[in-house]
C-alpha positions in Angstrom: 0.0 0.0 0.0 1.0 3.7 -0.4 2.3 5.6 2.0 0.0 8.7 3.5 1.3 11.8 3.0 1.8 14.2 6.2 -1.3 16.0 5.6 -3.0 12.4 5.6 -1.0 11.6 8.8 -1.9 14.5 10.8 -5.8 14.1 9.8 -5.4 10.3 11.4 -3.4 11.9 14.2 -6.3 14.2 15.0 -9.5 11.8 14.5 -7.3 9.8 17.1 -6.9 12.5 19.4 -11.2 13.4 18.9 -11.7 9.6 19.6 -9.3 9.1 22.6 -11.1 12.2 24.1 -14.4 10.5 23.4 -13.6 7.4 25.4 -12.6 9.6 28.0 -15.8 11.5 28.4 -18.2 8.7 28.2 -16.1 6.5 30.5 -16.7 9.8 32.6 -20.1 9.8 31.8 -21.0 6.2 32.6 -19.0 6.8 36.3 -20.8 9.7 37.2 -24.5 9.3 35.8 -27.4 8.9 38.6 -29.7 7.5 36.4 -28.9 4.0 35.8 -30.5 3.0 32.6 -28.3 5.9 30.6 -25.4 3.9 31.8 -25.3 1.1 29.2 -26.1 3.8 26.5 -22.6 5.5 27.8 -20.8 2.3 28.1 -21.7 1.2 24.5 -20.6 5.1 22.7 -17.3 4.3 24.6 -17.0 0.9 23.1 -18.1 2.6 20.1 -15.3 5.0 19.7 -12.6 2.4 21.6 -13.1 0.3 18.3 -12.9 3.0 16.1 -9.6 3.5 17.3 -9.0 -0.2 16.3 -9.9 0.3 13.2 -7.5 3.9 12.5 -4.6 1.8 14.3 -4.8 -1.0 11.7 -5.5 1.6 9.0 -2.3 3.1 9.7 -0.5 -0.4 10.1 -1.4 -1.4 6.8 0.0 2.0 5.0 3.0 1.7 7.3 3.5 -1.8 5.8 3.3 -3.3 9.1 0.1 -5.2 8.8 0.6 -8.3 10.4 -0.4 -11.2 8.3 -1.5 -15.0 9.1 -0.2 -18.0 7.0 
């Protein structure tokens, strides 16, 4: 695969940065809500965004040509 160009790189460093801070608030979220049935909905946008991350990490594995492969 091709390599990303900076401007690329630092538009994946930023969505990373929006989705780390994400996680962060809805872990907040879930730890400090009274009512009990938004928790799940919390806990679930977290898991949400934790997988998006996943998925940019792998993105950037692939282009960096370090996309670990099973034989």
């Amino acid at each position: 695969m091709e390599q990303l160009t900076q401007m690329e790189l630092t538009h994946v460093e930023e969505l990373l940065s929006m989705e780390a801070l994400a996680v962060k608030k809805y872990k907040l979220y879930s730890e400090q809500c009274k009512e009990k049935e938004w928790i799940p909905l919390f806990q679930e946008a977290m898991n949400q965004h934790q997988q998006r991350i996943k998925q940019l990490i792998n993105q950037l594995r692939k282009h960096d040509g370090k996309e670990t492969r099973k034989h």
